[in-house]
Amino acid sequence: MHSITFLGTGGGRFVLLSQRRYTGGIWFDLGVNMIIDPGPGALIRALQFGRNPSKLNAVFVSHRHLDHYNDAELMIEAMTHGLKKTGILVINKNTLDYISEYHRNSISVIIPDIGEKFRIHDLEIQAIPTIRHENGIGFKFFTEEEIITYSSDTDYSPELIRYYKDSKILILNVISPDSKKTDKHLNTEKAIKIVKRVRPELTIIQHFGMRMLNANPNLEAMEITRETGVRTIAARDGMTIDLRDLEISEVDGQKRLFDF
C-alpha cells in the first residue's frame, strides 16, 4: 500500500516551540520509505504513528530552517542502523553543511538542481523551485499510478504552476489563514490561486503557524474547496492517506506510543 503519513503538521517558530502541532515532517511510503523535512520530534512521532525509522531508504531536507532539518541526523542514524553505509540524503545545497561530516560520510548524498530528475530505486523524483527561500527546494514524486507534489515553504509565483501541473495530490505548506500577510510563505488566498490553476485531484494543506491554528485549518481548507471546486483537506498529526483510494485513517498515537 502506498501511503503518506503526517508526523507533524506544525510550522513556524511559535508552533515549533509550543508543539501545539507536532513538527516531525512527512513519511512517504511509495515503495520507497522516505521522510521529508524531519523537524523536531521526527523520531518519536514516527514511532508514535507506527512507522519504523530503521526501514527508511531516504531522508529529504528542503531547506535549513529548524522545523525542516532538526532531526535529520537522528533519522540518518536510524536509517543506517548505527552508521552502516546505506541510505540516501536528498538535501538543498546550502543546508548540507548543517549535517555533520560524520553523518554525511555514512550515506549517499544527492544535491539536486532545480528541475533535475533523479531516482531512488525505481522511484523518479524531481527537485522543484521555492520562492523567496534561498536555495530551498520542493519535491515532485512520480509513481506508476500518481504524481505527488510537495511545495515545501514557498511564496506564491506563477512560475510554480508548471512544476505543480499534473499532480494527483498537491501538498502545500500554508502557514497563515485567508489573506494575512505572509512574507516567504503561502496563505489561504495564495493557495487558492495555485489550486485553481493546477487542479489536482486532492489538495492537502499543512505546516500551520499559530494564526492558522487560531483560525481553524479545517475552515480554511473548506474555503479552498469552495473557491476552487477541488477537494482540499487540512492535515492532522498522525493522519495517513491511502493512495489507492485517497481514504484517510488516523492512528491513536498515545496508544501506539505505549505499545513500544
PDB file of C-alpha atoms in Angstrom:
ATOM      1  CA  MET A   1       0.000   0.000   0.000  1.00  0.00           C
ATOM      2  CA  HIS A   2       1.386   3.373  -0.990  1.00  0.00           C
ATOM      3  CA  SER A   3       0.635   5.959   1.671  1.00  0.00           C
ATOM      4  CA  ILE A   4       1.562   9.318   3.161  1.00  0.00           C
ATOM      5  CA  THR A   5       1.629   9.860   6.933  1.00  0.00           C
ATOM      6  CA  PHE A   6       1.908  13.264   8.567  1.00  0.00           C
ATOM      7  CA  LEU A   7       4.266  13.019  11.533  1.00  0.00           C
ATOM      8  CA  GLY A   8       3.632  16.682  12.254  1.00  0.00           C
ATOM      9  CA  THR A   9       1.623  19.494  10.708  1.00  0.00           C
ATOM     10  CA  GLY A  10       3.037  22.489  12.574  1.00  0.00           C
ATOM     11  CA  GLY A  11       5.234  25.219  11.146  1.00  0.00           C
ATOM     12  CA  GLY A  12       6.975  28.363  12.287  1.00  0.00           C
ATOM     13  CA  ARG A  13       8.879  29.044  15.486  1.00  0.00           C
ATOM     14  CA  PHE A  14       5.931  29.583  17.831  1.00  0.00           C
ATOM     15  CA  VAL A  15       4.175  26.345  16.918  1.00  0.00           C
ATOM     16  CA  LEU A  16       7.523  24.540  16.942  1.00  0.00           C
ATOM     17  CA  LEU A  17       8.310  25.752  20.455  1.00  0.00           C
ATOM     18  CA  SER A  18       4.818  25.110  21.829  1.00  0.00           C
ATOM     19  CA  GLN A  19       4.278  21.814  19.938  1.00  0.00           C
ATOM     20  CA  ARG A  20       0.648  22.807  19.568  1.00  0.00           C
ATOM     21  CA  ARG A  21       1.047  20.779  16.392  1.00  0.00           C
ATOM     22  CA  TYR A  22       3.932  18.360  16.018  1.00  0.00           C
ATOM     23  CA  THR A  23       6.860  19.113  13.702  1.00  0.00           C
ATOM     24  CA  GLY A  24       8.057  15.645  12.688  1.00  0.00           C
ATOM     25  CA  GLY A  25       7.733  16.008   8.913  1.00  0.00           C
ATOM     26  CA  ILE A  26       6.000  13.707   6.434  1.00  0.00           C
ATOM     27  CA  TRP A  27       6.565   9.977   5.897  1.00  0.00           C
ATOM     28  CA  PHE A  28       6.130   8.762   2.315  1.00  0.00           C
ATOM     29  CA  ASP A  29       5.762   5.062   1.535  1.00  0.00           C
ATOM     30  CA  LEU A  30       5.853   4.887  -2.261  1.00  0.00           C
ATOM     31  CA  GLY A  31       7.564   1.517  -2.471  1.00  0.00           C
ATOM     32  CA  VAL A  32      10.481   3.524  -1.092  1.00  0.00           C
ATOM     33  CA  ASN A  33      10.322   4.712   2.531  1.00  0.00           C
ATOM     34  CA  MET A  34      11.191   8.392   2.852  1.00  0.00           C
ATOM     35  CA  ILE A  35      10.891  11.085   5.477  1.00  0.00           C
ATOM     36  CA  ILE A  36      10.514  14.642   4.224  1.00  0.00           C
ATOM     37  CA  ASP A  37      11.692  17.571   6.356  1.00  0.00           C
ATOM     38  CA  PRO A  38      12.282  15.804   9.693  1.00  0.00           C
ATOM     39  CA  GLY A  39      11.855  18.612  12.189  1.00  0.00           C
ATOM     40  CA  PRO A  40      11.988  18.347  15.987  1.00  0.00           C
ATOM     41  CA  GLY A  41      10.326  15.155  17.194  1.00  0.00           C
ATOM     42  CA  ALA A  42      10.594  13.221  13.930  1.00  0.00           C
ATOM     43  CA  LEU A  43      11.889  10.029  15.544  1.00  0.00           C
ATOM     44  CA  ILE A  44       9.397   9.898  18.396  1.00  0.00           C
ATOM     45  CA  ARG A  45       6.475  10.781  16.098  1.00  0.00           C
ATOM     46  CA  ALA A  46       7.480   8.083  13.609  1.00  0.00           C
ATOM     47  CA  LEU A  47       7.379   5.507  16.398  1.00  0.00           C
ATOM     48  CA  GLN A  48       4.204   7.009  17.832  1.00  0.00           C
ATOM     49  CA  PHE A  49       2.410   6.750  14.499  1.00  0.00           C
ATOM     50  CA  GLY A  50       3.608   3.266  13.632  1.00  0.00           C
ATOM     51  CA  ARG A  51       6.492   3.963  11.249  1.00  0.00           C
ATOM     52  CA  ASN A  52       9.833   2.206  11.675  1.00  0.00           C
ATOM     53  CA  PRO A  53      12.761   4.608  11.095  1.00  0.00           C
ATOM     54  CA  SER A  54      15.154   1.693  10.567  1.00  0.00           C
ATOM     55  CA  LYS A  55      13.179   0.894   7.396  1.00  0.00           C
ATOM     56  CA  LEU A  56      13.928   4.274   5.818  1.00  0.00           C
ATOM     57  CA  ASN A  57      15.548   4.396   2.393  1.00  0.00           C
ATOM     58  CA  ALA A  58      15.974   8.170   2.184  1.00  0.00           C
ATOM     59  CA  VAL A  59      15.854  11.399   4.167  1.00  0.00           C
ATOM     60  CA  PHE A  60      14.843  14.610   2.359  1.00  0.00           C
ATOM     61  CA  VAL A  61      15.621  18.131   3.612  1.00  0.00           C
ATOM     62  CA  SER A  62      14.190  21.054   1.651  1.00  0.00           C
ATOM     63  CA  HIS A  63      15.925  23.920   3.472  1.00  0.00           C
ATOM     64  CA  ARG A  64      17.786  24.899   6.606  1.00  0.00           C
ATOM     65  CA  HIS A  65      15.045  26.028   8.991  1.00  0.00           C
ATOM     66  CA  LEU A  66      14.899  24.086  12.258  1.00  0.00           C
ATOM     67  CA  ASP A  67      11.369  22.849  11.675  1.00  0.00           C
ATOM     68  CA  HIS A  68      12.614  21.142   8.498  1.00  0.00           C
ATOM     69  CA  TYR A  69      16.047  19.713   9.279  1.00  0.00           C
ATOM     70  CA  ASN A  70      16.485  19.472  13.063  1.00  0.00           C
ATOM     71  CA  ASP A  71      16.147  15.674  13.338  1.00  0.00           C
ATOM     72  CA  ALA A  72      17.834  14.803  10.040  1.00  0.00           C
ATOM     73  CA  GLU A  73      20.949  13.389  11.710  1.00  0.00           C
ATOM     74  CA  LEU A  74      18.831  11.310  14.069  1.00  0.00           C
ATOM     75  CA  MET A  75      16.868   9.830  11.173  1.00  0.00           C
ATOM     76  CA  ILE A  76      20.127   9.154   9.306  1.00  0.00           C
ATOM     77  CA  GLU A  77      21.353   7.162  12.313  1.00  0.00           C
ATOM     78  CA  ALA A  78      18.132   5.130  12.288  1.00  0.00           C
ATOM     79  CA  MET A  79      18.287   4.623   8.513  1.00  0.00           C
ATOM     80  CA  THR A  80      21.914   3.499   8.584  1.00  0.00           C
ATOM     81  CA  HIS A  81      21.425   1.114  11.531  1.00  0.00           C
ATOM     82  CA  GLY A  82      24.115   2.835  13.528  1.00  0.00           C
ATOM     83  CA  LEU A  83      26.000   4.375  10.610  1.00  0.00           C
ATOM     84  CA  LYS A  84      26.492   1.434   8.289  1.00  0.00           C
ATOM     85  CA  LYS A  85      26.945   2.728   4.750  1.00  0.00           C
ATOM     86  CA  THR A  86      23.376   2.669   3.475  1.00  0.00           C
ATOM     87  CA  GLY A  87      20.576   5.061   2.563  1.00  0.00           C
ATOM     88  CA  ILE A  88      20.337   8.400   0.781  1.00  0.00           C
ATOM     89  CA  LEU A  89      20.168  12.021   1.899  1.00  0.00           C
ATOM     90  CA  VAL A  90      18.491  14.422  -0.539  1.00  0.00           C
ATOM     91  CA  ILE A  91      19.243  17.968   0.529  1.00  0.00           C
ATOM     92  CA  ASN A  92      19.458  21.501  -0.815  1.00  0.00           C
ATOM     93  CA  LYS A  93      22.953  22.818  -1.256  1.00  0.00           C
ATOM     94  CA  ASN A  94      23.099  25.423   1.489  1.00  0.00           C
ATOM     95  CA  THR A  95      21.845  23.022   4.173  1.00  0.00           C
ATOM     96  CA  LEU A  96      24.415  20.288   3.633  1.00  0.00           C
ATOM     97  CA  ASP A  97      26.900  21.985   5.981  1.00  0.00           C
ATOM     98  CA  TYR A  98      24.302  21.714   8.756  1.00  0.00           C
ATOM     99  CA  ILE A  99      24.699  17.916   8.618  1.00  0.00           C
ATOM    100  CA  SER A 100      27.861  16.655  10.297  1.00  0.00           C
ATOM    101  CA  GLU A 101      30.632  15.187   8.169  1.00  0.00           C
ATOM    102  CA  TYR A 102      30.323  12.090  10.347  1.00  0.00           C
ATOM    103  CA  HIS A 103      26.735  11.548   9.174  1.00  0.00           C
ATOM    104  CA  ARG A 104      27.347  12.639   5.572  1.00  0.00           C
ATOM    105  CA  ASN A 105      30.045  10.005   5.221  1.00  0.00           C
ATOM    106  CA  SER A 106      27.658   7.202   6.164  1.00  0.00           C
ATOM    107  CA  ILE A 107      25.232   7.753   3.282  1.00  0.00           C
ATOM    108  CA  SER A 108      24.941   8.720  -0.355  1.00  0.00           C
ATOM    109  CA  VAL A 109      24.139  12.410  -0.809  1.00  0.00           C
ATOM    110  CA  ILE A 110      22.085  13.906  -3.644  1.00  0.00           C
ATOM    111  CA  ILE A 111      22.101  17.702  -4.055  1.00  0.00           C
ATOM    112  CA  PRO A 112      19.697  18.262  -6.952  1.00  0.00           C
ATOM    113  CA  ASP A 113      19.466  21.378  -9.078  1.00  0.00           C
ATOM    114  CA  ILE A 114      16.051  22.917  -9.719  1.00  0.00           C
ATOM    115  CA  GLY A 115      14.255  20.915 -12.386  1.00  0.00           C
ATOM    116  CA  GLU A 116      16.659  17.995 -12.081  1.00  0.00           C
ATOM    117  CA  LYS A 117      15.186  14.499 -12.002  1.00  0.00           C
ATOM    118  CA  PHE A 118      16.810  11.637 -10.130  1.00  0.00           C
ATOM    119  CA  ARG A 119      15.899   8.155  -8.921  1.00  0.00           C
ATOM    120  CA  ILE A 120      15.789   6.369  -5.618  1.00  0.00           C
ATOM    121  CA  HIS A 121      15.413   2.710  -6.525  1.00  0.00           C
ATOM    122  CA  ASP A 122      12.551   2.706  -9.068  1.00  0.00           C
ATOM    123  CA  LEU A 123      11.003   5.994  -7.935  1.00  0.00           C
ATOM    124  CA  GLU A 124      11.571   9.089 -10.064  1.00  0.00           C
ATOM    125  CA  ILE A 125      11.738  12.413  -8.234  1.00  0.00           C
ATOM    126  CA  GLN A 126      12.167  15.991  -9.417  1.00  0.00           C
ATOM    127  CA  ALA A 127      13.514  18.942  -7.463  1.00  0.00           C
ATOM    128  CA  ILE A 128      11.225  21.934  -7.915  1.00  0.00           C
ATOM    129  CA  PRO A 129      11.695  25.602  -7.001  1.00  0.00           C
ATOM    130  CA  THR A 130      10.574  27.530  -3.981  1.00  0.00           C
ATOM    131  CA  ILE A 131      10.086  31.291  -3.998  1.00  0.00           C
ATOM    132  CA  ARG A 132      11.904  33.632  -1.584  1.00  0.00           C
ATOM    133  CA  HIS A 133      13.665  30.781   0.199  1.00  0.00           C
ATOM    134  CA  GLU A 134      17.320  30.879  -0.793  1.00  0.00           C
ATOM    135  CA  ASN A 135      18.280  27.584  -2.411  1.00  0.00           C
ATOM    136  CA  GLY A 136      15.185  25.876  -0.989  1.00  0.00           C
ATOM    137  CA  ILE A 137      13.595  23.065  -2.972  1.00  0.00           C
ATOM    138  CA  GLY A 138      10.301  21.236  -3.174  1.00  0.00           C
ATOM    139  CA  PHE A 139       9.845  17.709  -4.468  1.00  0.00           C
ATOM    140  CA  LYS A 140       7.700  16.025  -7.115  1.00  0.00           C
ATOM    141  CA  PHE A 141       7.298  12.238  -6.933  1.00  0.00           C
ATOM    142  CA  PHE A 142       6.384  10.148  -9.983  1.00  0.00           C
ATOM    143  CA  THR A 143       4.932   6.685  -9.322  1.00  0.00           C
ATOM    144  CA  GLU A 144       3.272   4.448 -11.901  1.00  0.00           C
ATOM    145  CA  GLU A 145      -0.146   5.450 -10.561  1.00  0.00           C
ATOM    146  CA  GLU A 146       0.163   9.073  -9.460  1.00  0.00           C
ATOM    147  CA  ILE A 147       2.205  12.244  -9.244  1.00  0.00           C
ATOM    148  CA  ILE A 148       2.563  13.799  -5.799  1.00  0.00           C
ATOM    149  CA  THR A 149       3.977  17.276  -5.280  1.00  0.00           C
ATOM    150  CA  TYR A 150       5.278  18.749  -2.032  1.00  0.00           C
ATOM    151  CA  SER A 151       5.735  22.521  -2.128  1.00  0.00           C
ATOM    152  CA  SER A 152       7.928  22.971   0.948  1.00  0.00           C
ATOM    153  CA  ASP A 153       7.945  26.556   2.250  1.00  0.00           C
ATOM    154  CA  THR A 154       7.405  28.991  -0.595  1.00  0.00           C
ATOM    155  CA  ASP A 155       5.795  32.254  -1.535  1.00  0.00           C
ATOM    156  CA  TYR A 156       3.402  32.412  -4.482  1.00  0.00           C
ATOM    157  CA  SER A 157       4.613  32.861  -8.033  1.00  0.00           C
ATOM    158  CA  PRO A 158       3.037  31.908 -11.368  1.00  0.00           C
ATOM    159  CA  GLU A 159       6.378  30.225 -12.084  1.00  0.00           C
ATOM    160  CA  LEU A 160       5.400  27.415  -9.710  1.00  0.00           C
ATOM    161  CA  ILE A 161       2.379  26.303 -11.720  1.00  0.00           C
ATOM    162  CA  ARG A 162       4.289  24.485 -14.454  1.00  0.00           C
ATOM    163  CA  TYR A 163       6.170  22.493 -11.833  1.00  0.00           C
ATOM    164  CA  TYR A 164       2.984  21.587  -9.951  1.00  0.00           C
ATOM    165  CA  LYS A 165       0.977  20.652 -13.072  1.00  0.00           C
ATOM    166  CA  ASP A 166      -0.301  17.076 -13.482  1.00  0.00           C
ATOM    167  CA  SER A 167      -0.197  16.414  -9.737  1.00  0.00           C
ATOM    168  CA  LYS A 168      -2.818  13.999  -8.457  1.00  0.00           C
ATOM    169  CA  ILE A 169      -2.006  15.093  -4.910  1.00  0.00           C
ATOM    170  CA  LEU A 170      -0.683  18.549  -4.092  1.00  0.00           C
ATOM    171  CA  ILE A 171       0.719  19.134  -0.594  1.00  0.00           C
ATOM    172  CA  LEU A 172       1.029  22.834   0.201  1.00  0.00           C
ATOM    173  CA  ASN A 173       2.686  24.400   3.235  1.00  0.00           C
ATOM    174  CA  VAL A 174       0.085  27.041   4.125  1.00  0.00           C
ATOM    175  CA  ILE A 175       1.290  28.794   7.229  1.00  0.00           C
ATOM    176  CA  SER A 176      -1.365  31.538   7.542  1.00  0.00           C
ATOM    177  CA  PRO A 177      -5.125  31.907   7.002  1.00  0.00           C
ATOM    178  CA  ASP A 178      -7.097  33.965   4.457  1.00  0.00           C
ATOM    179  CA  SER A 179      -5.085  36.902   3.075  1.00  0.00           C
ATOM    180  CA  LYS A 180      -2.915  37.501   6.146  1.00  0.00           C
ATOM    181  CA  LYS A 181       0.451  38.960   5.187  1.00  0.00           C
ATOM    182  CA  THR A 182       2.999  36.166   4.813  1.00  0.00           C
ATOM    183  CA  ASP A 183       6.497  37.015   3.676  1.00  0.00           C
ATOM    184  CA  LYS A 184       8.092  33.967   2.063  1.00  0.00           C
ATOM    185  CA  HIS A 185       5.125  31.679   2.772  1.00  0.00           C
ATOM    186  CA  LEU A 186       1.698  30.748   1.468  1.00  0.00           C
ATOM    187  CA  ASN A 187      -1.586  31.832   2.990  1.00  0.00           C
ATOM    188  CA  THR A 188      -5.043  30.573   2.036  1.00  0.00           C
ATOM    189  CA  GLU A 189      -5.531  33.262  -0.611  1.00  0.00           C
ATOM    190  CA  LYS A 190      -2.271  32.320  -2.350  1.00  0.00           C
ATOM    191  CA  ALA A 191      -3.089  28.620  -2.074  1.00  0.00           C
ATOM    192  CA  ILE A 192      -6.396  29.237  -3.862  1.00  0.00           C
ATOM    193  CA  LYS A 193      -4.523  30.829  -6.786  1.00  0.00           C
ATOM    194  CA  ILE A 194      -2.331  27.751  -7.082  1.00  0.00           C
ATOM    195  CA  VAL A 195      -5.099  25.171  -6.759  1.00  0.00           C
ATOM    196  CA  LYS A 196      -7.303  26.936  -9.326  1.00  0.00           C
ATOM    197  CA  ARG A 197      -4.559  26.578 -11.925  1.00  0.00           C
ATOM    198  CA  VAL A 198      -3.112  23.180 -11.024  1.00  0.00           C
ATOM    199  CA  ARG A 199      -6.411  21.403 -10.331  1.00  0.00           C
ATOM    200  CA  PRO A 200      -5.139  18.268  -8.577  1.00  0.00           C
ATOM    201  CA  GLU A 201      -7.487  15.503  -7.513  1.00  0.00           C
ATOM    202  CA  LEU A 202      -6.678  16.263  -3.875  1.00  0.00           C
ATOM    203  CA  THR A 203      -5.025  19.208  -2.152  1.00  0.00           C
ATOM    204  CA  ILE A 204      -3.619  18.793   1.356  1.00  0.00           C
ATOM    205  CA  ILE A 205      -2.647  21.854   3.359  1.00  0.00           C
ATOM    206  CA  GLN A 206      -0.266  21.551   6.300  1.00  0.00           C
ATOM    207  CA  HIS A 207       2.664  23.255   8.115  1.00  0.00           C
ATOM    208  CA  PHE A 208       0.357  25.534  10.094  1.00  0.00           C
ATOM    209  CA  GLY A 209       1.511  28.586  12.001  1.00  0.00           C
ATOM    210  CA  MET A 210      -0.161  29.944  15.115  1.00  0.00           C
ATOM    211  CA  ARG A 211      -2.506  32.297  13.249  1.00  0.00           C
ATOM    212  CA  MET A 212      -3.672  29.441  11.047  1.00  0.00           C
ATOM    213  CA  LEU A 213      -4.348  27.226  14.057  1.00  0.00           C
ATOM    214  CA  ASN A 214      -6.295  30.017  15.725  1.00  0.00           C
ATOM    215  CA  ALA A 215      -8.361  30.474  12.558  1.00  0.00           C
ATOM    216  CA  ASN A 216      -9.003  26.687  12.247  1.00  0.00           C
ATOM    217  CA  PRO A 217      -7.255  24.940   9.317  1.00  0.00           C
ATOM    218  CA  ASN A 218     -10.363  22.873   8.554  1.00  0.00           C
ATOM    219  CA  LEU A 219     -12.328  26.030   7.796  1.00  0.00           C
ATOM    220  CA  GLU A 220      -9.512  27.310   5.587  1.00  0.00           C
ATOM    221  CA  ALA A 221      -9.466  24.001   3.690  1.00  0.00           C
ATOM    222  CA  MET A 222     -13.227  24.268   3.195  1.00  0.00           C
ATOM    223  CA  GLU A 223     -12.740  27.764   1.780  1.00  0.00           C
ATOM    224  CA  ILE A 224     -10.189  26.470  -0.727  1.00  0.00           C
ATOM    225  CA  THR A 225     -12.638  23.743  -1.768  1.00  0.00           C
ATOM    226  CA  ARG A 226     -15.442  26.296  -2.194  1.00  0.00           C
ATOM    227  CA  GLU A 227     -13.310  28.646  -4.268  1.00  0.00           C
ATOM    228  CA  THR A 228     -11.692  26.011  -6.489  1.00  0.00           C
ATOM    229  CA  GLY A 229     -14.006  23.009  -6.633  1.00  0.00           C
ATOM    230  CA  VAL A 230     -11.005  20.836  -5.708  1.00  0.00           C
ATOM    231  CA  ARG A 231     -11.241  18.535  -2.693  1.00  0.00           C
ATOM    232  CA  THR A 232      -8.985  20.075  -0.051  1.00  0.00           C
ATOM    233  CA  ILE A 233      -8.251  18.799   3.429  1.00  0.00           C
ATOM    234  CA  ALA A 234      -6.249  20.130   6.353  1.00  0.00           C
ATOM    235  CA  ALA A 235      -3.742  17.527   7.508  1.00  0.00           C
ATOM    236  CA  ARG A 236      -3.729  16.395  11.128  1.00  0.00           C
ATOM    237  CA  ASP A 237      -0.910  14.929  13.169  1.00  0.00           C
ATOM    238  CA  GLY A 238      -0.863  11.164  12.609  1.00  0.00           C
ATOM    239  CA  MET A 239      -3.130  11.279   9.554  1.00  0.00           C
ATOM    240  CA  THR A 240      -2.440   8.710   6.822  1.00  0.00           C
ATOM    241  CA  ILE A 241      -3.656   8.895   3.216  1.00  0.00           C
ATOM    242  CA  ASP A 242      -4.034   5.572   1.386  1.00  0.00           C
ATOM    243  CA  LEU A 243      -3.041   6.495  -2.169  1.00  0.00           C
ATOM    244  CA  ARG A 244      -5.126   3.735  -3.758  1.00  0.00           C
ATOM    245  CA  ASP A 245      -8.430   5.375  -2.891  1.00  0.00           C
ATOM    246  CA  LEU A 246      -7.406   8.591  -1.074  1.00  0.00           C
ATOM    247  CA  GLU A 247      -9.056   7.311   2.083  1.00  0.00           C
ATOM    248  CA  ILE A 248      -7.935   8.836   5.372  1.00  0.00           C
ATOM    249  CA  SER A 249      -7.123   6.998   8.580  1.00  0.00           C
ATOM    250  CA  GLU A 250      -5.642   8.123  11.867  1.00  0.00           C
ATOM    251  CA  VAL A 251      -3.553   6.328  14.474  1.00  0.00           C
ATOM    252  CA  ASP A 252      -4.313   6.563  18.158  1.00  0.00           C
ATOM    253  CA  GLY A 253      -0.860   7.995  18.738  1.00  0.00           C
ATOM    254  CA  GLN A 254      -0.974   7.760  22.513  1.00  0.00           C
ATOM    255  CA  LYS A 255      -1.870   4.075  22.399  1.00  0.00           C
ATOM    256  CA  ARG A 256       0.698   3.393  19.689  1.00  0.00           C
ATOM    257  CA  LEU A 257       3.483   5.086  21.627  1.00  0.00           C
ATOM    258  CA  PHE A 258       2.890   2.972  24.714  1.00  0.00           C
ATOM    259  CA  ASP A 259       2.858  -0.210  22.599  1.00  0.00           C
ATOM    260  CA  PHE A 260       6.620   0.108  22.046  1.00  0.00           C
TER     261      PHE A 260
END
